[in-house]
mmCIF file of C-alpha atoms in Angstrom:
data_model
loop_
_atom_site.group_PDB
_atom_site.id
_atom_site.type_symbol
_atom_site.label_atom_id
_atom_site.label_comp_id
_atom_site.label_asym_id
_atom_site.label_seq_id
_atom_site.Cartn_x
_atom_site.Cartn_y
_atom_site.Cartn_z
ATOM 1 C CA MET C 1 7.590 16.649 -20.729
ATOM 2 C CA ALA C 2 9.539 17.735 -23.783
ATOM 3 C CA GLU C 3 7.510 19.291 -26.571
ATOM 4 C CA LYS C 4 8.165 19.084 -30.317
ATOM 5 C CA GLN C 5 5.808 21.207 -32.405
ATOM 6 C CA GLY C 6 2.890 20.558 -30.053
ATOM 7 C CA LEU C 7 3.827 16.894 -29.550
ATOM 8 C CA TYR C 8 4.789 15.196 -26.277
ATOM 9 C CA ASN C 9 7.432 12.552 -25.674
ATOM 10 C CA ILE C 10 5.700 9.707 -23.814
ATOM 11 C CA SER C 11 8.924 7.664 -23.776
ATOM 12 C CA LYS C 12 9.941 9.642 -20.716
ATOM 13 C CA PRO C 13 8.267 8.411 -17.518
ATOM 14 C CA ARG C 14 5.607 10.675 -16.026
ATOM 15 C CA PHE C 15 7.049 10.172 -12.532
ATOM 16 C CA ASP C 16 10.695 9.697 -11.564
ATOM 17 C CA LEU C 17 10.412 6.627 -9.324
ATOM 18 C CA SER C 18 14.093 6.841 -8.368
ATOM 19 C CA THR C 19 13.272 9.872 -6.163
ATOM 20 C CA TYR C 20 10.965 10.127 -3.153
ATOM 21 C CA THR C 21 9.059 13.107 -4.613
ATOM 22 C CA GLY C 22 8.480 11.192 -7.840
ATOM 23 C CA ARG C 23 7.193 8.133 -5.963
ATOM 24 C CA LEU C 24 5.022 10.398 -3.812
ATOM 25 C CA ALA C 25 3.340 11.926 -6.877
ATOM 26 C CA TYR C 26 2.989 8.434 -8.373
ATOM 27 C CA PHE C 27 1.219 7.020 -5.300
ATOM 28 C CA TYR C 28 -1.083 10.034 -4.937
ATOM 29 C CA SER C 29 -2.136 9.203 -8.499
ATOM 30 C CA THR C 30 -2.502 5.432 -8.100
ATOM 31 C CA THR C 31 -4.216 5.467 -4.672
ATOM 32 C CA SER C 32 -6.935 7.871 -5.821
ATOM 33 C CA PRO C 33 -10.345 6.351 -4.881
ATOM 34 C CA LEU C 34 -11.656 7.680 -8.225
ATOM 35 C CA THR C 35 -9.875 4.770 -9.960
ATOM 36 C CA LEU C 36 -12.298 2.404 -8.180
ATOM 37 C CA LEU C 37 -15.091 3.699 -10.434
ATOM 38 C CA ALA C 38 -13.541 2.096 -13.528
ATOM 39 C CA SER C 39 -15.532 -0.860 -14.877
ATOM 40 C CA THR C 40 -14.041 -4.184 -15.953
ATOM 41 C CA SER C 41 -14.341 -3.168 -19.606
ATOM 42 C CA GLN C 42 -12.579 0.133 -18.875
ATOM 43 C CA LEU C 43 -9.727 -1.732 -17.161
ATOM 44 C CA GLU C 44 -9.395 -4.053 -20.148
ATOM 45 C CA GLN C 45 -9.373 -1.059 -22.498
ATOM 46 C CA ALA C 46 -6.742 0.637 -20.318
ATOM 47 C CA GLN C 47 -4.513 -2.449 -20.542
ATOM 48 C CA GLN C 48 -4.931 -2.483 -24.328
ATOM 49 C CA ASP C 49 -4.114 1.236 -24.532
ATOM 50 C CA VAL C 50 -0.980 0.771 -22.414
ATOM 51 C CA GLN C 51 0.161 -2.145 -24.592
ATOM 52 C CA HIS C 52 -0.522 -0.080 -27.736
ATOM 53 C CA TYR C 53 1.417 2.979 -26.622
ATOM 54 C CA GLU C 54 4.251 0.954 -25.119
ATOM 55 C CA GLY C 55 4.531 -0.807 -28.453
ATOM 56 C CA LEU C 56 4.923 2.604 -30.095
ATOM 57 C CA ILE C 57 7.514 3.576 -27.482
ATOM 58 C CA LYS C 58 9.454 0.371 -28.174
ATOM 59 C CA GLU C 59 9.380 1.008 -31.939
ATOM 60 C CA ALA C 60 10.530 4.616 -31.507
ATOM 61 C CA GLY C 61 13.511 3.514 -29.434
ATOM 62 C CA ALA C 62 16.032 6.122 -28.340
ATOM 63 C CA LYS C 63 14.519 8.763 -30.659
ATOM 64 C CA GLY C 64 11.504 9.116 -28.357
ATOM 65 C CA CYS C 65 7.818 8.583 -29.080
ATOM 66 C CA TYR C 66 6.076 11.917 -29.763
ATOM 67 C CA VAL C 67 2.265 12.038 -29.716
ATOM 68 C CA PRO C 68 -0.437 14.765 -29.613
ATOM 69 C CA GLU C 69 -1.710 15.961 -26.230
ATOM 70 C CA GLN C 70 -4.903 13.892 -26.545
ATOM 71 C CA ASP C 71 -2.877 10.670 -26.925
ATOM 72 C CA LYS C 72 -0.575 11.688 -24.077
ATOM 73 C CA GLU C 73 -3.561 12.138 -21.741
ATOM 74 C CA ARG C 74 -5.084 8.848 -22.898
ATOM 75 C CA TYR C 75 -1.834 6.991 -22.210
ATOM 76 C CA TRP C 76 -1.363 8.592 -18.792
ATOM 77 C CA ASN C 77 -4.975 7.901 -17.762
ATOM 78 C CA ALA C 78 -4.691 4.292 -18.939
ATOM 79 C CA ARG C 79 -1.379 3.912 -17.102
ATOM 80 C CA GLN C 80 -2.957 5.300 -13.910
ATOM 81 C CA LEU C 81 -5.758 2.702 -14.062
ATOM 82 C CA VAL C 82 -3.332 -0.132 -14.774
ATOM 83 C CA ASN C 83 -0.944 0.910 -11.990
ATOM 84 C CA SER C 84 -3.774 1.251 -9.455
ATOM 85 C CA SER C 85 -5.717 -1.903 -10.328
ATOM 86 C CA ILE C 86 -3.466 -4.481 -12.040
ATOM 87 C CA HIS C 87 -0.910 -6.578 -10.168
ATOM 88 C CA PRO C 88 2.569 -6.042 -11.697
ATOM 89 C CA ASP C 89 3.554 -9.738 -11.393
ATOM 90 C CA THR C 90 0.359 -11.416 -12.679
ATOM 91 C CA GLY C 91 -1.076 -8.797 -15.034
ATOM 92 C CA LYS C 92 -4.519 -9.497 -13.535
ATOM 93 C CA PRO C 93 -6.821 -7.082 -11.649
ATOM 94 C CA VAL C 94 -6.424 -6.938 -7.869
ATOM 95 C CA PRO C 95 -9.883 -7.533 -6.292
ATOM 96 C CA LEU C 96 -11.483 -4.105 -5.866
ATOM 97 C CA PRO C 97 -11.795 -3.944 -2.033
ATOM 98 C CA PHE C 98 -8.154 -4.970 -1.655
ATOM 99 C CA ARG C 99 -6.549 -2.361 -3.918
ATOM 100 C CA MET C 100 -4.521 0.368 -2.256
ATOM 101 C CA SER C 101 -6.938 2.895 -3.804
ATOM 102 C CA ALA C 102 -9.682 1.317 -1.636
ATOM 103 C CA PHE C 103 -7.579 1.644 1.533
ATOM 104 C CA VAL C 104 -9.317 4.771 2.857
ATOM 105 C CA PRO C 105 -12.994 3.798 2.273
ATOM 106 C CA THR C 106 -12.578 0.230 3.548
ATOM 107 C CA ASN C 107 -10.622 1.320 6.616
ATOM 108 C CA LEU C 108 -13.169 4.020 7.438
ATOM 109 C CA ILE C 109 -15.827 1.303 7.739
ATOM 110 C CA ILE C 110 -13.573 -0.612 10.134
ATOM 111 C CA CYS C 111 -12.788 2.558 12.112
ATOM 112 C CA ALA C 112 -16.498 3.386 12.423
ATOM 113 C CA GLY C 113 -17.048 -0.021 14.002
ATOM 114 C CA MET C 114 -14.096 0.376 16.360
ATOM 115 C CA LEU C 115 -15.372 3.768 17.521
ATOM 116 C CA MET C 116 -18.828 2.521 18.540
ATOM 117 C CA PRO C 117 -19.637 3.699 22.085
ATOM 118 C CA ASN C 118 -19.244 1.320 25.051
ATOM 119 C CA PRO C 119 -17.980 -1.654 23.021
ATOM 120 C CA SER C 120 -18.369 -5.113 24.526
ATOM 121 C CA LEU C 121 -15.529 -7.632 24.431
ATOM 122 C CA ARG C 122 -17.394 -9.444 21.664
ATOM 123 C CA SER C 123 -17.604 -6.214 19.652
ATOM 124 C CA VAL C 124 -13.889 -5.491 20.133
ATOM 125 C CA ILE C 125 -13.001 -9.010 18.978
ATOM 126 C CA PHE C 126 -15.318 -8.801 15.952
ATOM 127 C CA TRP C 127 -13.969 -5.495 14.650
ATOM 128 C CA GLN C 128 -10.353 -6.479 15.253
ATOM 129 C CA TRP C 129 -11.034 -9.742 13.416
ATOM 130 C CA ALA C 130 -12.697 -7.829 10.562
ATOM 131 C CA ASN C 131 -9.724 -5.465 10.377
ATOM 132 C CA GLN C 132 -7.139 -8.238 10.369
ATOM 133 C CA THR C 133 -9.148 -10.233 7.803
ATOM 134 C CA LEU C 134 -9.091 -7.165 5.563
ATOM 135 C CA ASN C 135 -5.336 -6.828 6.189
ATOM 136 C CA VAL C 136 -4.769 -10.476 5.225
ATOM 137 C CA ALA C 137 -6.691 -9.964 1.984
ATOM 138 C CA VAL C 138 -4.799 -6.734 1.156
ATOM 139 C CA ASN C 139 -1.410 -8.240 2.049
ATOM 140 C CA PHE C 140 -2.040 -11.383 0.004
ATOM 141 C CA SER C 141 -3.527 -9.552 -2.992
ATOM 142 C CA ASN C 142 -0.599 -7.095 -3.219
ATOM 143 C CA ALA C 143 2.226 -9.490 -2.291
ATOM 144 C CA ASN C 144 5.066 -10.501 -4.593
ATOM 145 C CA LYS C 145 3.547 -13.269 -6.754
ATOM 146 C CA SER C 146 6.781 -14.993 -7.727
ATOM 147 C CA ILE C 147 6.071 -17.194 -4.672
ATOM 148 C CA GLU C 148 2.948 -19.364 -4.928
ATOM 149 C CA MET C 149 0.940 -20.489 -1.889
ATOM 150 C CA THR C 150 -1.389 -23.492 -1.730
ATOM 151 C CA PRO C 151 -4.929 -23.039 -0.316
ATOM 152 C CA GLN C 152 -3.811 -24.917 2.826
ATOM 153 C CA GLU C 153 -0.839 -22.573 3.309
ATOM 154 C CA ILE C 154 -3.085 -19.540 2.795
ATOM 155 C CA GLY C 155 -5.581 -20.891 5.339
ATOM 156 C CA THR C 156 -2.865 -21.609 7.904
ATOM 157 C CA ALA C 157 -1.344 -18.153 7.426
ATOM 158 C CA TYR C 158 -4.798 -16.541 7.723
ATOM 159 C CA VAL C 159 -5.599 -18.310 11.014
ATOM 160 C CA ALA C 160 -2.154 -17.524 12.450
ATOM 161 C CA ALA C 161 -2.321 -13.871 11.365
ATOM 162 C CA THR C 162 -5.847 -13.139 12.592
ATOM 163 C CA ALA C 163 -5.567 -15.116 15.853
ATOM 164 C CA THR C 164 -2.236 -13.534 16.841
ATOM 165 C CA SER C 165 -3.281 -10.054 15.757
ATOM 166 C CA VAL C 166 -6.679 -10.150 17.504
ATOM 167 C CA ALA C 167 -5.122 -11.508 20.719
ATOM 168 C CA LEU C 168 -2.559 -8.688 20.677
ATOM 169 C CA ALA C 169 -5.169 -6.018 19.940
ATOM 170 C CA VAL C 170 -7.631 -7.211 22.601
ATOM 171 C CA SER C 171 -4.859 -7.480 25.217
ATOM 172 C CA LEU C 172 -3.813 -3.860 24.619
ATOM 173 C CA THR C 173 -7.436 -2.687 24.655
ATOM 174 C CA ARG C 174 -8.075 -4.306 28.053
ATOM 175 C CA LEU C 175 -4.769 -3.099 29.531
ATOM 176 C CA VAL C 176 -5.472 0.659 29.436
ATOM 177 C CA PRO C 177 -8.352 0.770 31.982
ATOM 178 C CA ARG C 178 -6.066 -0.931 34.521
ATOM 179 C CA LEU C 179 -3.264 1.621 34.242
ATOM 180 C CA ARG C 180 -2.751 3.930 37.224
ATOM 181 C CA VAL C 181 -2.744 7.246 35.371
ATOM 182 C CA SER C 182 -4.848 10.411 35.451
ATOM 183 C CA PRO C 183 -8.317 10.325 33.827
ATOM 184 C CA THR C 184 -7.105 12.661 31.046
ATOM 185 C CA ALA C 185 -4.111 10.427 30.287
ATOM 186 C CA ARG C 186 -6.319 7.332 30.386
ATOM 187 C CA GLN C 187 -8.763 8.962 27.961
ATOM 188 C CA LEU C 188 -5.960 9.845 25.533
ATOM 189 C CA LEU C 189 -4.454 6.361 25.809
ATOM 190 C CA GLY C 190 -7.899 4.883 25.245
ATOM 191 C CA ARG C 191 -8.094 6.767 21.961
ATOM 192 C CA LEU C 192 -4.595 5.661 20.956
ATOM 193 C CA VAL C 193 -4.933 1.973 21.800
ATOM 194 C CA PRO C 194 -7.158 0.876 18.875
ATOM 195 C CA PHE C 195 -4.688 2.286 16.382
ATOM 196 C CA VAL C 196 -1.539 1.174 18.252
ATOM 197 C CA SER C 197 -2.982 -2.336 18.343
ATOM 198 C CA VAL C 198 -3.894 -2.128 14.654
ATOM 199 C CA ALA C 199 -0.360 -0.993 13.717
ATOM 200 C CA SER C 200 1.435 -3.616 15.806
ATOM 201 C CA ALA C 201 -0.969 -6.374 14.804
ATOM 202 C CA GLY C 202 -0.535 -5.329 11.172
ATOM 203 C CA VAL C 203 3.190 -6.107 11.352
ATOM 204 C CA VAL C 204 2.389 -9.577 12.720
ATOM 205 C CA ASN C 205 -0.260 -9.981 10.024
ATOM 206 C CA ILE C 206 1.959 -9.173 7.049
ATOM 207 C CA SER C 207 4.735 -11.399 8.431
ATOM 208 C CA CYS C 208 2.343 -14.355 8.721
ATOM 209 C CA ILE C 209 0.716 -13.982 5.314
ATOM 210 C CA ARG C 210 4.040 -13.466 3.470
ATOM 211 C CA TRP C 211 6.185 -15.935 5.407
ATOM 212 C CA LYS C 212 7.043 -17.950 2.275
ATOM 213 C CA GLU C 213 8.759 -14.917 0.765
ATOM 214 C CA MET C 214 11.056 -14.836 3.790
ATOM 215 C CA ARG C 215 11.664 -18.593 3.748
ATOM 216 C CA ASP C 216 11.833 -19.403 0.010
ATOM 217 C CA GLY C 217 12.825 -15.998 -1.347
ATOM 218 C CA VAL C 218 11.554 -13.740 -4.130
ATOM 219 C CA GLU C 219 12.777 -13.362 -7.692
ATOM 220 C CA VAL C 220 15.896 -11.225 -8.040
ATOM 221 C CA TYR C 221 16.742 -9.840 -11.447
ATOM 222 C CA LYS C 222 19.294 -7.739 -13.287
ATOM 223 C CA LEU C 223 18.284 -4.796 -15.471
ATOM 224 C CA THR C 224 20.148 -3.652 -18.555
ATOM 225 C CA ARG C 225 19.214 -1.262 -21.351
ATOM 226 C CA LYS C 226 19.533 -2.019 -25.045
ATOM 227 C CA PRO C 227 21.732 0.728 -26.556
ATOM 228 C CA ASP C 228 19.757 0.985 -29.799
ATOM 229 C CA THR C 229 16.219 1.247 -28.336
ATOM 230 C CA GLY C 230 16.808 2.149 -24.679
ATOM 231 C CA GLU C 231 14.430 -0.690 -23.757
ATOM 232 C CA GLU C 232 14.904 -2.401 -20.385
ATOM 233 C CA ASP C 233 16.037 -6.024 -20.513
ATOM 234 C CA ARG C 234 15.172 -8.029 -17.384
ATOM 235 C CA SER C 235 17.230 -11.122 -16.571
ATOM 236 C CA VAL C 236 16.038 -13.256 -13.630
ATOM 237 C CA LEU C 237 18.950 -14.457 -11.486
ATOM 238 C CA GLY C 238 17.042 -16.683 -9.064
ATOM 239 C CA LYS C 239 15.172 -16.465 -5.741
ATOM 240 C CA SER C 240 16.678 -14.875 -2.652
ATOM 241 C CA PRO C 241 15.314 -15.401 0.899
ATOM 242 C CA LYS C 242 17.263 -12.333 2.059
ATOM 243 C CA ALA C 243 15.539 -10.218 -0.599
ATOM 244 C CA GLY C 244 12.226 -11.725 0.540
ATOM 245 C CA GLN C 245 12.960 -10.698 4.118
ATOM 246 C CA MET C 246 13.770 -7.164 2.951
ATOM 247 C CA ALA C 247 10.532 -7.036 0.942
ATOM 248 C CA VAL C 248 8.380 -8.055 3.914
ATOM 249 C CA MET C 249 10.201 -5.786 6.393
ATOM 250 C CA GLN C 250 9.917 -2.762 4.099
ATOM 251 C CA SER C 251 6.212 -3.449 3.473
ATOM 252 C CA ALA C 252 5.596 -3.822 7.225
ATOM 253 C CA ALA C 253 7.450 -0.565 7.922
ATOM 254 C CA SER C 254 5.313 1.216 5.317
ATOM 255 C CA ARG C 255 2.146 -0.001 7.076
ATOM 256 C CA VAL C 256 3.429 1.326 10.403
ATOM 257 C CA PHE C 257 4.285 4.679 8.774
ATOM 258 C CA THR C 258 0.717 4.769 7.379
ATOM 259 C CA ASN C 259 -0.757 4.391 10.868
ATOM 260 C CA VAL C 260 1.505 6.890 12.661
ATOM 261 C CA PRO C 261 -0.412 10.066 11.604
ATOM 262 C CA THR C 262 -3.690 8.334 12.482
ATOM 263 C CA LEU C 263 -2.205 7.374 15.848
ATOM 264 C CA ILE C 264 -1.281 10.964 16.652
ATOM 265 C CA ILE C 265 -3.439 13.552 14.873
ATOM 266 C CA PRO C 266 -7.084 12.482 15.510
ATOM 267 C CA PRO C 267 -6.621 11.582 19.218
ATOM 268 C CA MET C 268 -4.815 14.843 20.013
ATOM 269 C CA VAL C 269 -7.287 17.018 18.075
ATOM 270 C CA MET C 270 -10.280 15.241 19.644
ATOM 271 C CA THR C 271 -8.831 15.646 23.149
ATOM 272 C CA LEU C 272 -8.315 19.401 22.555
ATOM 273 C CA LEU C 273 -11.850 19.804 21.180
ATOM 274 C CA GLU C 274 -13.381 17.952 24.138
ATOM 275 C CA ARG C 275 -11.480 20.132 26.601
ATOM 276 C CA ARG C 276 -13.161 23.122 24.939
ATOM 277 C CA ASN C 277 -16.598 21.494 25.231
ATOM 278 C CA ALA C 278 -16.996 21.254 21.450
ATOM 279 C CA PHE C 279 -19.303 18.230 21.707
ATOM 280 C CA VAL C 280 -21.866 19.204 24.339
ATOM 281 C CA GLY C 281 -25.605 18.779 23.905
ATOM 282 C CA PRO C 282 -27.882 15.901 22.892
ATOM 283 C CA ARG C 283 -26.063 15.343 19.578
ATOM 284 C CA GLY C 284 -22.599 15.723 21.063
ATOM 285 C CA LYS C 285 -21.701 12.028 20.811
ATOM 286 C CA LEU C 286 -22.792 11.832 17.174
ATOM 287 C CA LEU C 287 -20.855 14.985 16.300
ATOM 288 C CA SER C 288 -17.811 13.635 18.157
ATOM 289 C CA ASN C 289 -17.836 10.367 16.185
ATOM 290 C CA LEU C 290 -18.347 12.156 12.854
ATOM 291 C CA THR C 291 -15.481 14.549 13.615
ATOM 292 C CA ASN C 292 -13.233 11.672 14.632
ATOM 293 C CA LEU C 293 -14.035 9.696 11.469
ATOM 294 C CA THR C 294 -13.396 12.788 9.333
ATOM 295 C CA LEU C 295 -9.989 13.295 10.961
ATOM 296 C CA ILE C 296 -9.141 9.613 10.505
ATOM 297 C CA GLY C 297 -10.208 9.695 6.848
ATOM 298 C CA LEU C 298 -8.120 12.799 6.173
ATOM 299 C CA SER C 299 -5.108 11.293 7.955
ATOM 300 C CA LEU C 300 -5.376 8.042 5.992
ATOM 301 C CA GLY C 301 -5.947 9.759 2.646
ATOM 302 C CA LEU C 302 -3.215 12.369 3.018
ATOM 303 C CA PHE C 303 -0.527 10.197 4.606
ATOM 304 C CA LEU C 304 -0.981 6.844 2.837
ATOM 305 C CA PRO C 305 1.036 7.906 -0.268
ATOM 306 C CA PRO C 306 3.960 9.373 1.754
ATOM 307 C CA ALA C 307 4.158 6.137 3.747
ATOM 308 C CA ILE C 308 4.137 3.645 0.874
ATOM 309 C CA ALA C 309 6.364 5.912 -1.256
ATOM 310 C CA TYR C 310 9.188 5.728 1.288
ATOM 311 C CA PHE C 311 10.490 2.457 -0.182
ATOM 312 C CA PRO C 312 10.525 1.938 -3.983
ATOM 313 C CA GLN C 313 8.201 -0.868 -5.134
ATOM 314 C CA ARG C 314 10.975 -2.063 -7.443
ATOM 315 C CA ALA C 315 13.596 -2.314 -4.743
ATOM 316 C CA SER C 316 17.321 -2.421 -5.453
ATOM 317 C CA VAL C 317 20.004 -4.063 -3.350
ATOM 318 C CA ASP C 318 23.751 -4.608 -3.451
ATOM 319 C CA PRO C 319 24.344 -8.274 -4.437
ATOM 320 C CA LYS C 320 26.914 -8.539 -1.631
ATOM 321 C CA LYS C 321 24.026 -8.284 0.853
ATOM 322 C CA LEU C 322 22.352 -11.366 -0.635
ATOM 323 C CA GLU C 323 23.251 -15.057 -0.747
ATOM 324 C CA SER C 324 26.591 -16.172 -2.165
ATOM 325 C CA GLU C 325 25.181 -17.172 -5.572
ATOM 326 C CA PHE C 326 24.241 -13.539 -6.260
ATOM 327 C CA GLN C 327 27.434 -11.890 -5.039
ATOM 328 C CA GLY C 328 29.280 -12.310 -8.320
ATOM 329 C CA ASN C 329 26.973 -9.824 -10.056
ATOM 330 C CA GLU C 330 28.116 -6.246 -10.539
ATOM 331 C CA GLY C 331 25.955 -3.241 -9.682
ATOM 332 C CA PRO C 332 22.529 -3.365 -8.051
ATOM 333 C CA VAL C 333 20.008 -6.165 -8.533
ATOM 334 C CA TYR C 334 16.250 -5.703 -8.186
ATOM 335 C CA PHE C 335 13.146 -7.351 -6.717
ATOM 336 C CA ASN C 336 9.468 -6.481 -6.366
ATOM 337 C CA LYS C 337 8.821 -5.362 -2.780
ATOM 338 C CA GLY C 338 5.035 -5.675 -2.947
ATOM 339 C CA LEU C 339 2.802 -3.203 -1.091
#
């Protein structure tokens, strides 16, 4: 950040979202579970602070808005809270359990249930249903809101998503014991199956809950900058089903990327530890579950930002790849991908 006699230019973005490293730093900031501790009044104050400083930035124009370090930190902290908790399309808070900053703690609860010893079929179904219900809520809460869904459409999408996802997950869970492989391979596959089923069912889930984006399209807009102030001017061009399909596919791919480290690291480490008799004794099972949950939590926390940073949230696309009514525009057009 440029300095001018102890002042800082807050007109320049803290993170360069056009690069992967910039988006990575941005998502490590916005997915921090510490942002969940902010009260409703603190969120409202953060929104007011952001509006105040962005007003100053707009007034300063191309000259840049220089503020003392204390104001810079206040603006950045307020921006972090707004980015982590407020939906960019509606300007309203995302319900706390369904924010991306709550991804690790909420999923650890689900994982703890899935790792219970000797699960019955009823238990498997319950925890897969709980997981897919959470996924529906997260997908819906963070979806592009330029497409509205009626309560009936939400209910239909919820039933389709959870029923299909649970059926897929339970089928995979029951398949492994029937495979003709060595006991060691069966044990490793048994550890992988819950997360493979979660990842594959998650793709089905997000497709069901965001089907209207693929059918009706999402808002596509053109961005220009005013030469005198440098302010962005957003001009909505219409709704594009092809952009909606891209948004859902990119979001689904990000969810799969999120699960890949959890699919690989904890099962392999746990298998190696068990081969070395790390969990023997009367408390071996408890220690094994705690170690597994710790590995899962670390995998989720460390690899969630790299996964969702892969695709920019404000996605750009060549108009020639969209419907004919958009192909006359020059340069890239943009849409909100959702998370």
